[in-house]
Tab-separated table of C-alpha atoms and ligand atoms in Angstrom:
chain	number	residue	atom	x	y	z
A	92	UNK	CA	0.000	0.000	0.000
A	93	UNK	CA	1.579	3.347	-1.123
A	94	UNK	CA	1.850	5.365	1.686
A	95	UNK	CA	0.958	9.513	1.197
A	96	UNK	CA	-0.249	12.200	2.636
A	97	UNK	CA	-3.559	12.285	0.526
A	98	UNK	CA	-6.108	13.233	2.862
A	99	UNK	CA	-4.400	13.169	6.052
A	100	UNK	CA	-4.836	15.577	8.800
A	101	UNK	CA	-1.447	17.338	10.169
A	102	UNK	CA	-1.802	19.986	13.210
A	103	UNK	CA	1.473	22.232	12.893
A	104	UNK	CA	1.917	23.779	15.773
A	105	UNK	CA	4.543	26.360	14.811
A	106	UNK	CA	6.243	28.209	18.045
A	107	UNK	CA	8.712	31.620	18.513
A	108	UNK	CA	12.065	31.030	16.957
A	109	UNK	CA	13.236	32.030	13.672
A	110	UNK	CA	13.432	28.833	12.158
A	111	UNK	CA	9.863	29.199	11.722
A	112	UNK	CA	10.327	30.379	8.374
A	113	UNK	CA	11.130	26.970	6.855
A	114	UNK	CA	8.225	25.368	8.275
A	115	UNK	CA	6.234	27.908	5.803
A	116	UNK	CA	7.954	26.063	2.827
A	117	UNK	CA	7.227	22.197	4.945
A	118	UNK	CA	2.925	23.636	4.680
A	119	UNK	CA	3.563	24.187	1.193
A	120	UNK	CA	5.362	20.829	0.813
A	121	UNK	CA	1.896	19.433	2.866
A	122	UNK	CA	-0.625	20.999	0.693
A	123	UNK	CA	1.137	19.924	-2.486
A	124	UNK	CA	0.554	16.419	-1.703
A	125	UNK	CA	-3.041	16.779	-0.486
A	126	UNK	CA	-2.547	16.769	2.704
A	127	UNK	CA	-5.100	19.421	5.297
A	128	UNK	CA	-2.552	21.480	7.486
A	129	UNK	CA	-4.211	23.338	10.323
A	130	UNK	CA	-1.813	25.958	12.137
A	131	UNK	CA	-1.764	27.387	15.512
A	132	UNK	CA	0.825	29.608	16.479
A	133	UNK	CA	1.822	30.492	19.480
A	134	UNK	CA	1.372	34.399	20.250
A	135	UNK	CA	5.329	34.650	19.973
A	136	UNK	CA	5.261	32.847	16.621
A	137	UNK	CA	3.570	35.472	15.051
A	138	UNK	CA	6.295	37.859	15.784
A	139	UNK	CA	8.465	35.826	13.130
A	140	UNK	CA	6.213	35.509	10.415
A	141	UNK	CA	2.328	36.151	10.066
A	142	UNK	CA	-0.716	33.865	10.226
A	143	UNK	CA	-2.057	34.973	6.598
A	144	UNK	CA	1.502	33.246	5.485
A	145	UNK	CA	0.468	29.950	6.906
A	146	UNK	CA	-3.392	30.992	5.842
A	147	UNK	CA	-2.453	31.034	2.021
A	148	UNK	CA	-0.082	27.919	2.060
A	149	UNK	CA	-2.637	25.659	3.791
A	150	UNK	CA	-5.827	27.112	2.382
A	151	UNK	CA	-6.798	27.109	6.511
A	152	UNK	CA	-7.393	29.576	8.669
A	153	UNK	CA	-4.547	30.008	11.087
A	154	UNK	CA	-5.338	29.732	15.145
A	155	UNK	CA	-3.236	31.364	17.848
A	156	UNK	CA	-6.036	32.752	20.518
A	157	UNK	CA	-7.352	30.429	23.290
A	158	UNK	CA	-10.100	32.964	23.500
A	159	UNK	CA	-10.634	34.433	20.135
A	160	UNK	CA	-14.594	35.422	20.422
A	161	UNK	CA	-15.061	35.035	16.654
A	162	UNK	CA	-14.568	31.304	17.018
A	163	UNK	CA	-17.355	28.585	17.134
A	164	UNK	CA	-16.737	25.660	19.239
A	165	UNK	CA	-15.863	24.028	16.342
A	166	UNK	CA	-12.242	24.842	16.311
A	167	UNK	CA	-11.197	24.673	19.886
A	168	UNK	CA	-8.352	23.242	21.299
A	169	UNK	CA	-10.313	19.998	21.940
A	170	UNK	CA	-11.685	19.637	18.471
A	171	UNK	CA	-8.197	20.560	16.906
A	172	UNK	CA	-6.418	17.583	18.164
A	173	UNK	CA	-9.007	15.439	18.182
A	174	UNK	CA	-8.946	13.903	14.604
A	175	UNK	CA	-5.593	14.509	13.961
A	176	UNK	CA	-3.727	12.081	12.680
A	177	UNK	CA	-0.166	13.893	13.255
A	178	UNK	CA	0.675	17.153	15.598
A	179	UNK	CA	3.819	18.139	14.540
A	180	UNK	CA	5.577	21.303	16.389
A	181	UNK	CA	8.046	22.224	14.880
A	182	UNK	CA	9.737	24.870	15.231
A	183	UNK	CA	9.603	23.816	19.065
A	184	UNK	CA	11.356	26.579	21.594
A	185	UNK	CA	12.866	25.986	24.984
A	186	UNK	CA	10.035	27.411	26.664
A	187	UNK	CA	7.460	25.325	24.347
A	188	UNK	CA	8.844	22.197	25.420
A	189	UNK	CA	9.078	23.122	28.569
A	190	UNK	CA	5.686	23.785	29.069
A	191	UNK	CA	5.038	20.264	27.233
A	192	UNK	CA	7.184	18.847	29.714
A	193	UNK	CA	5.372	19.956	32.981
A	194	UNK	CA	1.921	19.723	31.154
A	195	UNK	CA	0.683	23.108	30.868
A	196	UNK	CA	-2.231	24.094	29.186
A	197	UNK	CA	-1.814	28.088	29.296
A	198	UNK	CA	-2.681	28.764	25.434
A	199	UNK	CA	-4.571	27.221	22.562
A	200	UNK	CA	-1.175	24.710	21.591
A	201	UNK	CA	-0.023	23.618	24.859
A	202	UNK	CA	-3.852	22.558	25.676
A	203	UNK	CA	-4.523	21.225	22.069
A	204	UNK	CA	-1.317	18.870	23.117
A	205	UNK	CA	-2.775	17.658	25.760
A	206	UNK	CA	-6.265	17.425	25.040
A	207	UNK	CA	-5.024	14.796	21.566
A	208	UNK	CA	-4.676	11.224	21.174
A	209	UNK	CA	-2.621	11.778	17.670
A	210	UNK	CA	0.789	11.177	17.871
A	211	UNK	CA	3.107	14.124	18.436
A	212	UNK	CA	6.048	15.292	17.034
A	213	UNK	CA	8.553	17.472	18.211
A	214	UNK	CA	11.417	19.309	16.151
A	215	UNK	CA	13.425	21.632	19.061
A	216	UNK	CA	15.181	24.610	17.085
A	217	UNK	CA	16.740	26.918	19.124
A	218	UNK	CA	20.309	28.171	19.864
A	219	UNK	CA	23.228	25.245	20.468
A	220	UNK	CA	23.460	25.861	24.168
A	221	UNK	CA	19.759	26.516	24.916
A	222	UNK	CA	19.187	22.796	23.427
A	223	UNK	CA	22.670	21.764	25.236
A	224	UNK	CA	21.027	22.891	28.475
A	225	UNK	CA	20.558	20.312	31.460
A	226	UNK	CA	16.927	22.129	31.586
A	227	UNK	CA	16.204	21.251	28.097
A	228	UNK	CA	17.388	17.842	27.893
A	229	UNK	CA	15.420	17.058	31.096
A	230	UNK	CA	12.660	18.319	29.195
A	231	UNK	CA	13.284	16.324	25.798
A	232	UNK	CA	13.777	13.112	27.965
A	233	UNK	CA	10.328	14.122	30.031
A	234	UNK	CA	8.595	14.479	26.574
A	235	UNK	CA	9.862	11.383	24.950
A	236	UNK	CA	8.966	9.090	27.980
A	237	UNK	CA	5.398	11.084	27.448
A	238	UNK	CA	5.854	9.139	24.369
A	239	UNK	CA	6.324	12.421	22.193
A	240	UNK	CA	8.723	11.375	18.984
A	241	UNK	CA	11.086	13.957	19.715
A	242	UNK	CA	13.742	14.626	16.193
A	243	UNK	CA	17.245	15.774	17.058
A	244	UNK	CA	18.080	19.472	16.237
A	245	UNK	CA	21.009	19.111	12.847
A	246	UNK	CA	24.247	20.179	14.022
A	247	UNK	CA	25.607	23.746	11.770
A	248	UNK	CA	25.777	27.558	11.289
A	249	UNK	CA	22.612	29.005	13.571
A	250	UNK	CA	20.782	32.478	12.520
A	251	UNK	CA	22.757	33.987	15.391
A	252	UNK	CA	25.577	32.746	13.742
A	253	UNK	CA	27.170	30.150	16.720
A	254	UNK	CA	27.786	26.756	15.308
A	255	UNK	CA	26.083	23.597	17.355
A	256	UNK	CA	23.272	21.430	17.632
A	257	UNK	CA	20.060	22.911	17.387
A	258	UNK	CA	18.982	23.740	13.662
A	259	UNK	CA	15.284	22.528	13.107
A	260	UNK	CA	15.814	19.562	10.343
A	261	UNK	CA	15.495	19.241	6.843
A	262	UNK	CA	12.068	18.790	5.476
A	263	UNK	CA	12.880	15.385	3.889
A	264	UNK	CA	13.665	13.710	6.802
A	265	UNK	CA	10.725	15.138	8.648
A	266	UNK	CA	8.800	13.975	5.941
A	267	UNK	CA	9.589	10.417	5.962
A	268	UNK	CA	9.340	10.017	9.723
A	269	UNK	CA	5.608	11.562	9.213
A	270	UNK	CA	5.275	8.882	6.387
A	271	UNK	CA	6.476	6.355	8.763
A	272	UNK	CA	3.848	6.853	11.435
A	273	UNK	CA	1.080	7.200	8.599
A	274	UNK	CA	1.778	4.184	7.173
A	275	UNK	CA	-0.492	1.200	7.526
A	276	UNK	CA	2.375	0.101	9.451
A	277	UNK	CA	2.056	-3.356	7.096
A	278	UNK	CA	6.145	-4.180	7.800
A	279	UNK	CA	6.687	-3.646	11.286
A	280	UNK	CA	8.933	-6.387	13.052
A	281	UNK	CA	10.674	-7.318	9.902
A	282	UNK	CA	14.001	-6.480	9.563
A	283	UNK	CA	14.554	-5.879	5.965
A	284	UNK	CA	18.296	-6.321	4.173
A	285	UNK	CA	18.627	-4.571	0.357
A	286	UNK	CA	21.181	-4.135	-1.498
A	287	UNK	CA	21.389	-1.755	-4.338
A	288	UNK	CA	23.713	0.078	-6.486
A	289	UNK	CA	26.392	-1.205	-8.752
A	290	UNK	CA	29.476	-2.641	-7.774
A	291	UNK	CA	33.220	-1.529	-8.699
A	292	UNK	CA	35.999	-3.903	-9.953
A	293	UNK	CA	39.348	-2.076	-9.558
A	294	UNK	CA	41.751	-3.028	-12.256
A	295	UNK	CA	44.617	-0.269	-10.490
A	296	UNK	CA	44.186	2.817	-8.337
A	297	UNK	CA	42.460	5.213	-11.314
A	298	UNK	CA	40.359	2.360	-13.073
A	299	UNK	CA	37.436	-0.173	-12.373
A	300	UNK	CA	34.690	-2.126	-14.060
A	301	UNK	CA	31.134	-1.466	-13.088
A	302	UNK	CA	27.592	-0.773	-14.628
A	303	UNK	CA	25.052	1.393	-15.114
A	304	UNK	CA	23.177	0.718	-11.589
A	305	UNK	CA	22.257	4.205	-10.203
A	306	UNK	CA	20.655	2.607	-6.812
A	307	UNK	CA	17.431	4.249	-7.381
A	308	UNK	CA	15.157	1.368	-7.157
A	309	UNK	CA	16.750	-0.104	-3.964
A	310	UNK	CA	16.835	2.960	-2.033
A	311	UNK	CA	13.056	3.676	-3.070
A	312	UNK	CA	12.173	0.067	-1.646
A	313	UNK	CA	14.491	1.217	1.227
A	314	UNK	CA	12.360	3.866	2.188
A	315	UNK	CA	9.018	2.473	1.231
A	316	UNK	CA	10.223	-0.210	3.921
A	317	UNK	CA	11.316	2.106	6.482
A	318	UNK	CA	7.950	4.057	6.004
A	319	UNK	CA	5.994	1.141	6.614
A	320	UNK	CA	7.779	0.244	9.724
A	321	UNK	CA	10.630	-2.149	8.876
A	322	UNK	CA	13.633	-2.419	10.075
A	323	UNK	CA	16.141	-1.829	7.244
A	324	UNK	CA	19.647	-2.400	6.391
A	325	UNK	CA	20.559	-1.286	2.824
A	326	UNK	CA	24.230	-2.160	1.539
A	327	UNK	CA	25.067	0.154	-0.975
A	328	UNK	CA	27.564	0.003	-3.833
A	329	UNK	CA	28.913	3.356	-4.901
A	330	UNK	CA	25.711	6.152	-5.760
A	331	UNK	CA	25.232	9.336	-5.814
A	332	UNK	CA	22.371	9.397	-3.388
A	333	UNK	CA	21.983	10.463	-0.115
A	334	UNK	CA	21.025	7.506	2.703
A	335	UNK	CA	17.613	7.355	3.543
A	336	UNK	CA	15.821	8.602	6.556
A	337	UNK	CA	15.939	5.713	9.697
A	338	UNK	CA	17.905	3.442	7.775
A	339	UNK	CA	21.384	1.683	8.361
A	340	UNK	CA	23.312	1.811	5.225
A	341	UNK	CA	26.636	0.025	5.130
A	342	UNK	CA	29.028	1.301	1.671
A	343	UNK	CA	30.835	-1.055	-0.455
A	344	UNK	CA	32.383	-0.748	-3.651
A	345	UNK	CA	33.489	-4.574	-4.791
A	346	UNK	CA	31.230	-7.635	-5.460
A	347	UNK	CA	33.375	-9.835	-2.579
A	348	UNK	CA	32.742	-6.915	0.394
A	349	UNK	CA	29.395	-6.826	-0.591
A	350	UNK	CA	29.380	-10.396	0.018
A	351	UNK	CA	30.759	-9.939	3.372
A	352	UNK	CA	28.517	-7.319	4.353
A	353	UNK	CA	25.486	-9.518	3.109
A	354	UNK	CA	26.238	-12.831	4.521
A	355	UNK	CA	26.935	-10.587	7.956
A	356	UNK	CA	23.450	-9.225	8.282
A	357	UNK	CA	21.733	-12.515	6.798
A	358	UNK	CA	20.659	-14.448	9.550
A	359	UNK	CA	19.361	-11.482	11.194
A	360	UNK	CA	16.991	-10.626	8.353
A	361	UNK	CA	13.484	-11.884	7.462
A	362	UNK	CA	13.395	-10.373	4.171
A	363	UNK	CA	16.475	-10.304	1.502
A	364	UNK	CA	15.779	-7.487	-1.630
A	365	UNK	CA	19.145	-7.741	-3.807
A	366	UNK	CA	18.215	-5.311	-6.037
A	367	UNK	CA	22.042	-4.408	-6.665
A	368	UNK	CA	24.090	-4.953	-10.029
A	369	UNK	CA	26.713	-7.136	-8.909
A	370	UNK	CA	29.286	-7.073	-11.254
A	371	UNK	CA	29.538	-10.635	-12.859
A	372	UNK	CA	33.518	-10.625	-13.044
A	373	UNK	CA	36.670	-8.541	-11.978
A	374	UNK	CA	39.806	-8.202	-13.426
A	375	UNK	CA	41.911	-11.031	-12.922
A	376	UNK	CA	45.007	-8.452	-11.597
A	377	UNK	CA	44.669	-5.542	-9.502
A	378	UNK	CA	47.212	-3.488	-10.281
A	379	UNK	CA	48.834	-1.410	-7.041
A	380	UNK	CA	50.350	1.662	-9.539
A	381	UNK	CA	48.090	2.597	-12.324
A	382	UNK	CA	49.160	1.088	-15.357
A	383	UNK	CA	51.023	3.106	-17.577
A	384	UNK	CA	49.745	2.881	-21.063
A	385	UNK	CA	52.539	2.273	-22.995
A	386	UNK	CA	53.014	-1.103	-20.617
A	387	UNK	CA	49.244	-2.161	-20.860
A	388	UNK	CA	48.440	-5.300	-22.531
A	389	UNK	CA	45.147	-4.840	-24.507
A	390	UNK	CA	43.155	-7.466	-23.418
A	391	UNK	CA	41.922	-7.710	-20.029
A	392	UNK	CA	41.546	-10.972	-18.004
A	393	UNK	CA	38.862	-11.356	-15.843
A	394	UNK	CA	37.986	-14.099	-13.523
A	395	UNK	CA	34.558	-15.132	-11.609
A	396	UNK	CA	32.705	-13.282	-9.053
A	397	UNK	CA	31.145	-15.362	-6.257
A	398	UNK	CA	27.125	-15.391	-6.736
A	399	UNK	CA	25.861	-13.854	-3.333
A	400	UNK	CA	22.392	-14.481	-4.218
A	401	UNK	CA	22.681	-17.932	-5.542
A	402	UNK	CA	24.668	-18.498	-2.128
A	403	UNK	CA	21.583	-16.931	0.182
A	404	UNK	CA	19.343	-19.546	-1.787
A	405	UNK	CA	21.647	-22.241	-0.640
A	406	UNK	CA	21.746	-20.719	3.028
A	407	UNK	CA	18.565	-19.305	3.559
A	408	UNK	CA	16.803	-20.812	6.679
A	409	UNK	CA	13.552	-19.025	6.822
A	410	UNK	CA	14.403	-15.739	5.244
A	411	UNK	CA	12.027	-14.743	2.012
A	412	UNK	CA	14.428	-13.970	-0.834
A	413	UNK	CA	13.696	-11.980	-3.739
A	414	UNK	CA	16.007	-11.001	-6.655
A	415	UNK	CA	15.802	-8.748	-9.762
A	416	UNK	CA	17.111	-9.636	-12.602
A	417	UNK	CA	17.412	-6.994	-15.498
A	418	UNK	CA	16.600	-8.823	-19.234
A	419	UNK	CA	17.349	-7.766	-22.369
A	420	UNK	CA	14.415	-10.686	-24.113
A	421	UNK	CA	12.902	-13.672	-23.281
A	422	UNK	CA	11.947	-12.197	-19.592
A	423	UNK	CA	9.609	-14.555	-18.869
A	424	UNK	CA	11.579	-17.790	-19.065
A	425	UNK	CA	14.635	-16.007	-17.379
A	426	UNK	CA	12.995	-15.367	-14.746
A	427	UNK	CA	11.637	-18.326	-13.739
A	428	UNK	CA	15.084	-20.059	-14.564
A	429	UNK	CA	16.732	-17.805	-12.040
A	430	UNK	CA	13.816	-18.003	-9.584
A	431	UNK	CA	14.999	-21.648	-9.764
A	432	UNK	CA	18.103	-21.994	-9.992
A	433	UNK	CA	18.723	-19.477	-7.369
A	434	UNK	CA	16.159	-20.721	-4.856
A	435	UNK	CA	13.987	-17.419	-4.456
A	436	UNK	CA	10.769	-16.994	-3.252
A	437	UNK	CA	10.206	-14.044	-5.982
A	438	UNK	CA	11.824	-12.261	-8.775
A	439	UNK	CA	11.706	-8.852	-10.222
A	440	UNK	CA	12.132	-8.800	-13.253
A	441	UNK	CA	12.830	-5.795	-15.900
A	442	UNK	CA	13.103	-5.049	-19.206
A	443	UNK	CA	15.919	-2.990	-20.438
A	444	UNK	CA	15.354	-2.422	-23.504
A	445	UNK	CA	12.273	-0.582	-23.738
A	446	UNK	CA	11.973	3.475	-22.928
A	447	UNK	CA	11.688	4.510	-19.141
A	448	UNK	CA	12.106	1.370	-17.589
A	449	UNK	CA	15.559	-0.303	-15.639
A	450	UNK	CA	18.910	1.621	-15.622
A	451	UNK	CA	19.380	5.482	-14.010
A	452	UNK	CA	15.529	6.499	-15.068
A	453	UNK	CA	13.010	7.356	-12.247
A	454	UNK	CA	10.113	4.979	-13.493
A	455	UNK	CA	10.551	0.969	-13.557
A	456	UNK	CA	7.787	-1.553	-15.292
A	457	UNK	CA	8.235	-4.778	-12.874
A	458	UNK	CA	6.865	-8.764	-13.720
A	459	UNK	CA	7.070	-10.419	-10.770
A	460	UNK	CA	7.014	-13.895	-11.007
A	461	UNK	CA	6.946	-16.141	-7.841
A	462	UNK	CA	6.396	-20.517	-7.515
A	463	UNK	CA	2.658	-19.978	-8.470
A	464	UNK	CA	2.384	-16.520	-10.126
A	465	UNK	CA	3.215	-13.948	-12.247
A	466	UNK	CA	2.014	-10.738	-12.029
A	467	UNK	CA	2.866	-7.825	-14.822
A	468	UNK	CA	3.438	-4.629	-12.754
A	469	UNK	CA	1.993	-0.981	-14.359
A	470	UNK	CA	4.802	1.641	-15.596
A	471	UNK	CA	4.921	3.354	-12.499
A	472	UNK	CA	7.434	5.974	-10.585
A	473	UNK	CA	10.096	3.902	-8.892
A	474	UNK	CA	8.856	4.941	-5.664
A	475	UNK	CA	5.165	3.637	-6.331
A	476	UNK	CA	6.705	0.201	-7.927
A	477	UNK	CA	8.239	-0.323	-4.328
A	478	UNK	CA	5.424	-0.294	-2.689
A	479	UNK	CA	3.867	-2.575	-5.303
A	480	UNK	CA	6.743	-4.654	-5.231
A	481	UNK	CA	6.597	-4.839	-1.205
A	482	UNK	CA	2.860	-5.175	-0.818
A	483	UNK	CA	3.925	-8.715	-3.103
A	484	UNK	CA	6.516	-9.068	-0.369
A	485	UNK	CA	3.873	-9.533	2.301
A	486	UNK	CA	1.111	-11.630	0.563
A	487	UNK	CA	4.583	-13.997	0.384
A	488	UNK	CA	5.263	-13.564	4.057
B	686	CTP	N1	23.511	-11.325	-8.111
B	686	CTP	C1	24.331	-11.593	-7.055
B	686	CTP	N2	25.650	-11.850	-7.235
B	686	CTP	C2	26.174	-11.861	-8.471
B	686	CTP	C3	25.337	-11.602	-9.576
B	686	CTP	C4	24.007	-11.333	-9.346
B	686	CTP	O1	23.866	-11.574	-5.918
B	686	CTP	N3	27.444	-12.113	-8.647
B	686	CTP	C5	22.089	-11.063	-7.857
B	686	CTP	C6	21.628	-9.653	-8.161
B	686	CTP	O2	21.675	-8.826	-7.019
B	686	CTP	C7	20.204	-9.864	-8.642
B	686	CTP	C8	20.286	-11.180	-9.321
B	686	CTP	O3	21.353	-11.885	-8.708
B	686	CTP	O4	19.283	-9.997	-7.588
B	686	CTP	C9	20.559	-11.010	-10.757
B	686	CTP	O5	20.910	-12.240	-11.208
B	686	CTP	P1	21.353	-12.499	-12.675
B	686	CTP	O6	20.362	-11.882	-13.578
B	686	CTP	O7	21.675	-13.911	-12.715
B	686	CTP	O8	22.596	-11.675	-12.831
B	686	CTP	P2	23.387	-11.779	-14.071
B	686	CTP	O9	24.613	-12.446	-13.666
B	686	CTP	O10	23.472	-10.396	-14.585
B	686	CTP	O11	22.568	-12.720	-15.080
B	686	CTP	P3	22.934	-13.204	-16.530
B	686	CTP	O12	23.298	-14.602	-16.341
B	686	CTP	O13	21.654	-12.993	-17.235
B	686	CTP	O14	24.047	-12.360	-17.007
């Protein structure tokens, strides 16, 4: 199940400090994927930037009074929480989460906290040594045994120009630990190993065999699992792309130390995704200068590299194992020969030859064939196929 925003309902509760300026850019970020924001600012908020700001990004009217007599009952501090799905304050001051902390109720967001059963989320964003204050991380630690999610401050340059922990995050990261908690929630307990990326064969210090792998595929599955509450472990060859929100990613560049790193998280896992393109062979010498071309030989000899996949099939003991496999023709019967021979429980299989599907695009077009079926995925975003691909996962499980 593809897991959005579409519909859901966010309170942003958005507090005094300066930082409060991104989060106008995170309620345009909301509203562009259909999601209703509701605002209340705290009375000092509105010092940094005005309520008709957040008005015209969410399409909502913006709440700050407790006692505002032009209100209904409709919109009061009970009703605001209460079919929330997410309250997210961010950005949270000191003296917000302090009042959190000791349970205060002295304006329309402190007793809208308190009066929901959504979950809350808390992004502090204040000065270094304000959030490096035993007061504050007394507070933090009160809040999260409250059983607030409370997201670390980044560490950098602050407006008042000291360096330290205490910059509100980056919306992307934000927005996949939202994601996460409005998932269905369909993977939680399973701890989820993928590897993506291509590998590099080093032939000497300047030169290496490898492939057109960009990693895009795995890492979408990576964070379509995390989102839906796995536990993931993604081994990466060399990419260009940042790691993804809540999950561990462990770097390698050659087919054998991806091979160690695999067969070192294997028994842990429940799920194997080896969506990477192992390099099939490496050059038979590694050269410790760079070879010099008038001294090169112009053939290259290559030798074997071990299967890791075909090796999980022999090892498995439980785990469900699914490979890809990336075809040229003839995908069906490939497919099934390497869902064989390999001893998977599923493979993904794609087509490289046709137009926006396979290598360094953003959209992937996915038959997935397992012992009894096969099943022709749509053309989709790689991010959607994913979720496809893991919602097959689980009917598997
Ligand atoms: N794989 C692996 N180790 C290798 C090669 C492939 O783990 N040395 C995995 C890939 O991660 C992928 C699947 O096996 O899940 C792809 O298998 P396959 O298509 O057999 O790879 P190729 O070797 O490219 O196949 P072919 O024989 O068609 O060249």
């Amino acid at each position: 199940m593809h897991t959005s925003f579409a519909g859901k309902k966010i309170v942003l509760g958005v507090t005094g400090s300066i930082a409060a300026f991104k989060v106008a850019g995170w309620v345009s970020a909301l509203a562009k994927d259909e999601a209703r924001v509701r605002v209340i600012m705290t009375q000092a908020a509105t010092r940094f930037v005005t309520p008709l700001t957040f008005a015209a990004l969410s399409g909502e009217k913006v709440v700050s009074d407790m006692f505002a007599d032009d209100e209904g009952p409709e919109i009061s501090h009970i009703e605001l929480g209460k079919d929330a799905d997410i309250i997210l304050i961010a950005p949270a001051t000191a003296h917000t989460i302090a009042r959190m902390a000791h349970g205060l109720a002295d304006d329309l967001l402190s007793a809208t906290v308190l009066a929901a059963r959504a979950r809350i989320i808390v992004c502090p964003a204040m000065n270094g040594q304000m959030y490096a204050h035993p007061a504050t991380q007394a507070n933090t630690a009160r809040l999260r045994e409250l059983n607030y999610q409370v997201i670390e401050p980044a560490c950098g340059m602050m407006a008042c120009k000291d360096e330290g922990q205490g910059r509100l995050p980056e919306w992307e990261q934000v927005r996949e630990i939202l994601l996460r908690h409005l998932s269905a929630g369909d993977l939680q307990g399973q701890r989820i190993l993928i590897t993506a990326g291509p590998t590099r064969e080093p032939l000497d210090p300047a030169r290496f065999i490898s492939n057109r792998s960009s990693g895009k595929m795995g890492y979408a599955m990576a964070r379509a699992a995390y989102r839906r509450g796995a536990e993931v472990t993604l081994i990466s060859g060399p990419t260009a792309l940042p790691c993804p929100e809540g999950v561990r990613r462990v770097s390698i560049q050659t087919a054998e130390e991806m091979r160690t790193a695999v067969l070192a998280h294997f028994s842990e896992a429940t799920i194997v995704l080896k969506s990477a393109a192992v390099a099939d062979f490496r050059p038979e010498t590694r050269y410790a200068d760079k070879v010099k071309k008038d001294q090169a030989e112009l053939s290259l000899g290559l030798i074997a590299n071990p299967d890791i996949l075909q090796e999980l099939g022999r090892k498995k003991t439980g785990q469900l194992l699914v490979g890809f496999a990336a075809e040229s023709g003839h995908l069906l019967q490939e497919g099934k020969k390497k869902l064989q021979k390999k001893n998977l429980d599923l493979i993904a299989v794609n087509n490289i030859n046709q137009e926006n599907t396979g290598f360094e695009v953003d959209t992937n077009q996915i038959t997935l064939i397992d012992r009894q079926n096969v099943i022709e995925l749509p053309l989709a975003s790689k991010e959607r196929t994913a979720d496809l691909i893991l919602d097959h996962v689980i009917t598997l499980l």
